[in-house]
mmCIF file with all atom_site columns, C-alpha atoms in Angstrom:
data_model
loop_
_atom_site.group_PDB
_atom_site.id
_atom_site.type_symbol
_atom_site.label_atom_id
_atom_site.label_alt_id
_atom_site.label_comp_id
_atom_site.label_asym_id
_atom_site.label_entity_id
_atom_site.label_seq_id
_atom_site.pdbx_PDB_ins_code
_atom_site.Cartn_x
_atom_site.Cartn_y
_atom_site.Cartn_z
_atom_site.occupancy
_atom_site.B_iso_or_equiv
_atom_site.pdbx_formal_charge
_atom_site.auth_seq_id
_atom_site.auth_comp_id
_atom_site.auth_asym_id
_atom_site.auth_atom_id
_atom_site.pdbx_PDB_model_num
ATOM 1  C CA . UNK A 1 1  ? 0.000   0.000  0.000   1.00 0.00 ? 1  UNK A CA 1
ATOM 2  C CA . UNK A 1 2  ? 1.408   3.381  -0.920  1.00 0.00 ? 2  UNK A CA 1
ATOM 3  C CA . UNK A 1 3  ? 1.169   6.286  1.428   1.00 0.00 ? 3  UNK A CA 1
ATOM 4  C CA . UNK A 1 4  ? -0.512  9.393  0.043   1.00 0.00 ? 4  UNK A CA 1
ATOM 5  C CA . UNK A 1 5  ? 0.571   12.808 1.239   1.00 0.00 ? 5  UNK A CA 1
ATOM 6  C CA . UNK A 1 6  ? -1.786  15.695 1.296   1.00 0.00 ? 6  UNK A CA 1
ATOM 7  C CA . UNK A 1 7  ? -0.447  18.805 -0.459  1.00 0.00 ? 7  UNK A CA 1
ATOM 8  C CA . UNK A 1 8  ? 0.330   20.638 2.787   1.00 0.00 ? 8  UNK A CA 1
ATOM 9  C CA . UNK A 1 9  ? 2.384   17.738 4.158   1.00 0.00 ? 9  UNK A CA 1
ATOM 10 C CA . UNK A 1 10 ? 4.230   17.493 0.841   1.00 0.00 ? 10 UNK A CA 1
ATOM 11 C CA . UNK A 1 11 ? 5.002   21.231 0.932   1.00 0.00 ? 11 UNK A CA 1
ATOM 12 C CA . UNK A 1 12 ? 6.301   20.926 4.513   1.00 0.00 ? 12 UNK A CA 1
ATOM 13 C CA . UNK A 1 13 ? 8.538   18.007 3.551   1.00 0.00 ? 13 UNK A CA 1
ATOM 14 C CA . UNK A 1 14 ? 10.053  19.929 0.662   1.00 0.00 ? 14 UNK A CA 1
ATOM 15 C CA . UNK A 1 15 ? 10.528  22.987 2.874   1.00 0.00 ? 15 UNK A CA 1
ATOM 16 C CA . UNK A 1 16 ? 12.190  20.935 5.600   1.00 0.00 ? 16 UNK A CA 1
ATOM 17 C CA . UNK A 1 17 ? 14.636  19.478 3.092   1.00 0.00 ? 17 UNK A CA 1
ATOM 18 C CA . UNK A 1 18 ? 15.381  22.953 1.720   1.00 0.00 ? 18 UNK A CA 1
ATOM 19 C CA . UNK A 1 19 ? 16.071  24.101 5.288   1.00 0.00 ? 19 UNK A CA 1
ATOM 20 C CA . UNK A 1 20 ? 18.423  21.190 5.948   1.00 0.00 ? 20 UNK A CA 1
ATOM 21 C CA . UNK A 1 21 ? 20.293  21.601 2.650   1.00 0.00 ? 21 UNK A CA 1
ATOM 22 C CA . UNK A 1 22 ? 20.554  25.360 3.033   1.00 0.00 ? 22 UNK A CA 1
ATOM 23 C CA . UNK A 1 23 ? 21.799  25.190 6.620   1.00 0.00 ? 23 UNK A CA 1
ATOM 24 C CA . UNK A 1 24 ? 24.275  22.436 5.762   1.00 0.00 ? 24 UNK A CA 1
ATOM 25 C CA . UNK A 1 25 ? 25.702  24.342 2.808   1.00 0.00 ? 25 UNK A CA 1
ATOM 26 C CA . UNK A 1 26 ? 26.002  27.554 4.842   1.00 0.00 ? 26 UNK A CA 1
ATOM 27 C CA . UNK A 1 27 ? 27.694  25.802 7.747   1.00 0.00 ? 27 UNK A CA 1
ATOM 28 C CA . UNK A 1 28 ? 30.130  23.823 5.610   1.00 0.00 ? 28 UNK A CA 1
ATOM 29 C CA . UNK A 1 29 ? 30.595  26.195 2.697   1.00 0.00 ? 29 UNK A CA 1
ATOM 30 C CA . UNK A 1 30 ? 29.725  23.303 0.373   1.00 0.00 ? 30 UNK A CA 1
ATOM 31 C CA . UNK A 1 31 ? 26.993  23.882 -2.177  1.00 0.00 ? 31 UNK A CA 1
ATOM 32 C CA . UNK A 1 32 ? 26.262  20.968 -4.503  1.00 0.00 ? 32 UNK A CA 1
ATOM 33 C CA . UNK A 1 33 ? 23.485  21.780 -6.978  1.00 0.00 ? 33 UNK A CA 1
ATOM 34 C CA . UNK A 1 34 ? 22.894  18.071 -7.662  1.00 0.00 ? 34 UNK A CA 1
ATOM 35 C CA . UNK A 1 35 ? 22.387  17.178 -4.028  1.00 0.00 ? 35 UNK A CA 1
ATOM 36 C CA . UNK A 1 36 ? 18.785  16.670 -2.961  1.00 0.00 ? 36 UNK A CA 1
ATOM 37 C CA . UNK A 1 37 ? 19.191  15.745 0.709   1.00 0.00 ? 37 UNK A CA 1
ATOM 38 C CA . UNK A 1 38 ? 21.461  15.752 3.743   1.00 0.00 ? 38 UNK A CA 1
ATOM 39 C CA . UNK A 1 39 ? 21.637  12.915 6.235   1.00 0.00 ? 39 UNK A CA 1
ATOM 40 C CA . UNK A 1 40 ? 20.973  13.520 9.909   1.00 0.00 ? 40 UNK A CA 1
ATOM 41 C CA . UNK A 1 41 ? 24.577  12.595 10.648  1.00 0.00 ? 41 UNK A CA 1
ATOM 42 C CA . UNK A 1 42 ? 25.994  15.064 8.092   1.00 0.00 ? 42 UNK A CA 1
ATOM 43 C CA . UNK A 1 43 ? 23.854  17.881 9.428   1.00 0.00 ? 43 UNK A CA 1
ATOM 44 C CA . UNK A 1 44 ? 24.700  17.046 13.044  1.00 0.00 ? 44 UNK A CA 1
ATOM 45 C CA . UNK A 1 45 ? 28.415  16.999 12.212  1.00 0.00 ? 45 UNK A CA 1
ATOM 46 C CA . UNK A 1 46 ? 28.170  20.347 10.419  1.00 0.00 ? 46 UNK A CA 1
ATOM 47 C CA . UNK A 1 47 ? 26.344  21.892 13.381  1.00 0.00 ? 47 UNK A CA 1
ATOM 48 C CA . UNK A 1 48 ? 28.836  20.447 15.853  1.00 0.00 ? 48 UNK A CA 1
ATOM 49 C CA . UNK A 1 49 ? 31.815  21.674 13.803  1.00 0.00 ? 49 UNK A CA 1
ATOM 50 C CA . UNK A 1 50 ? 30.289  25.125 13.406  1.00 0.00 ? 50 UNK A CA 1
ATOM 51 C CA . UNK A 1 51 ? 30.293  25.685 17.170  1.00 0.00 ? 51 UNK A CA 1
ATOM 52 C CA . UNK A 1 52 ? 34.085  25.675 17.138  1.00 0.00 ? 52 UNK A CA 1
ATOM 53 C CA . UNK A 1 53 ? 34.432  27.769 13.973  1.00 0.00 ? 53 UNK A CA 1
ATOM 54 C CA . UNK A 1 54 ? 31.967  30.636 14.317  1.00 0.00 ? 54 UNK A CA 1
ATOM 55 C CA . UNK A 1 55 ? 30.400  32.873 16.886  1.00 0.00 ? 55 UNK A CA 1
ATOM 56 C CA . UNK A 1 56 ? 26.810  32.697 18.053  1.00 0.00 ? 56 UNK A CA 1
ATOM 57 C CA . UNK A 1 57 ? 25.695  35.716 16.017  1.00 0.00 ? 57 UNK A CA 1
ATOM 58 C CA . UNK A 1 58 ? 26.967  34.200 12.760  1.00 0.00 ? 58 UNK A CA 1
ATOM 59 C CA . UNK A 1 59 ? 25.337  30.865 13.586  1.00 0.00 ? 59 UNK A CA 1
ATOM 60 C CA . UNK A 1 60 ? 21.994  32.529 14.343  1.00 0.00 ? 60 UNK A CA 1
ATOM 61 C CA . UNK A 1 61 ? 22.182  34.417 11.040  1.00 0.00 ? 61 UNK A CA 1
ATOM 62 C CA . UNK A 1 62 ? 22.728  31.172 9.150   1.00 0.00 ? 62 UNK A CA 1
ATOM 63 C CA . UNK A 1 63 ? 19.743  29.567 10.871  1.00 0.00 ? 63 UNK A CA 1
ATOM 64 C CA . UNK A 1 64 ? 17.644  32.642 10.089  1.00 0.00 ? 64 UNK A CA 1
ATOM 65 C CA . UNK A 1 65 ? 18.611  32.566 6.406   1.00 0.00 ? 65 UNK A CA 1
ATOM 66 C CA . UNK A 1 66 ? 17.938  28.832 6.151   1.00 0.00 ? 66 UNK A CA 1
ATOM 67 C CA . UNK A 1 67 ? 14.547  29.318 7.813   1.00 0.00 ? 67 UNK A CA 1
ATOM 68 C CA . UNK A 1 68 ? 13.618  32.139 5.440   1.00 0.00 ? 68 UNK A CA 1
ATOM 69 C CA . UNK A 1 69 ? 14.563  29.995 2.435   1.00 0.00 ? 69 UNK A CA 1
ATOM 70 C CA . UNK A 1 70 ? 12.442  27.120 3.732   1.00 0.00 ? 70 UNK A CA 1
ATOM 71 C CA . UNK A 1 71 ? 9.425   29.349 4.361   1.00 0.00 ? 71 UNK A CA 1
ATOM 72 C CA . UNK A 1 72 ? 9.777   30.907 0.915   1.00 0.00 ? 72 UNK A CA 1
ATOM 73 C CA . UNK A 1 73 ? 9.866   27.419 -0.595  1.00 0.00 ? 73 UNK A CA 1
ATOM 74 C CA . UNK A 1 74 ? 6.761   26.426 1.355   1.00 0.00 ? 74 UNK A CA 1
ATOM 75 C CA . UNK A 1 75 ? 4.931   29.512 0.087   1.00 0.00 ? 75 UNK A CA 1
ATOM 76 C CA . UNK A 1 76 ? 5.926   28.786 -3.512  1.00 0.00 ? 76 UNK A CA 1
ATOM 77 C CA . UNK A 1 77 ? 4.885   25.127 -3.320  1.00 0.00 ? 77 UNK A CA 1
ATOM 78 C CA . UNK A 1 78 ? 1.528   25.933 -1.720  1.00 0.00 ? 78 UNK A CA 1
ATOM 79 C CA . UNK A 1 79 ? 0.874   28.734 -4.226  1.00 0.00 ? 79 UNK A CA 1
ATOM 80 C CA . UNK A 1 80 ? 1.619   26.361 -7.084  1.00 0.00 ? 80 UNK A CA 1
ATOM 81 C CA . UNK A 1 81 ? -0.727  23.723 -5.652  1.00 0.00 ? 81 UNK A CA 1
ATOM 82 C CA . UNK A 1 82 ? -3.498  26.298 -5.216  1.00 0.00 ? 82 UNK A CA 1
ATOM 83 C CA . UNK A 1 83 ? -3.062  27.586 -8.787  1.00 0.00 ? 83 UNK A CA 1
ATOM 84 C CA . UNK A 1 84 ? -3.230  24.065 -10.219 1.00 0.00 ? 84 UNK A CA 1
ATOM 85 C CA . UNK A 1 85 ? -6.304  23.298 -8.151  1.00 0.00 ? 85 UNK A CA 1
ATOM 86 C CA . UNK A 1 86 ? -8.045  26.409 -9.443  1.00 0.00 ? 86 UNK A CA 1
ATOM 87 C CA . UNK A 1 87 ? -7.215  25.481 -13.038 1.00 0.00 ? 87 UNK A CA 1
ATOM 88 C CA . UNK A 1 88 ? -8.605  21.971 -12.510 1.00 0.00 ? 88 UNK A CA 1
ATOM 89 C CA . UNK A 1 89 ? -11.778 23.361 -10.970 1.00 0.00 ? 89 UNK A CA 1
ATOM 90 C CA . UNK A 1 90 ? -12.333 25.651 -13.951 1.00 0.00 ? 90 UNK A CA 1
ATOM 91 C CA . UNK A 1 91 ? -11.935 22.777 -16.414 1.00 0.00 ? 91 UNK A CA 1
#
């Protein structure tokens, strides 16, 4: 049996992955355009390493930027879903 996600859950999952990827790339300085996910271990290591390499203000800024990117992604995904739903309803 396949599990079906409702559109809001799907949007949250995409946003969470964007957050993780964005935070990881900011903390490590590694940005791989072909990468679609980060493991829990990789993210934990990057966070742990960042505590020794940057101050609290810089870390908070990175978290803020990653959060903003995730929320922007959520908004775009939900807007796209709503637009498609409206088109389907009209047809």
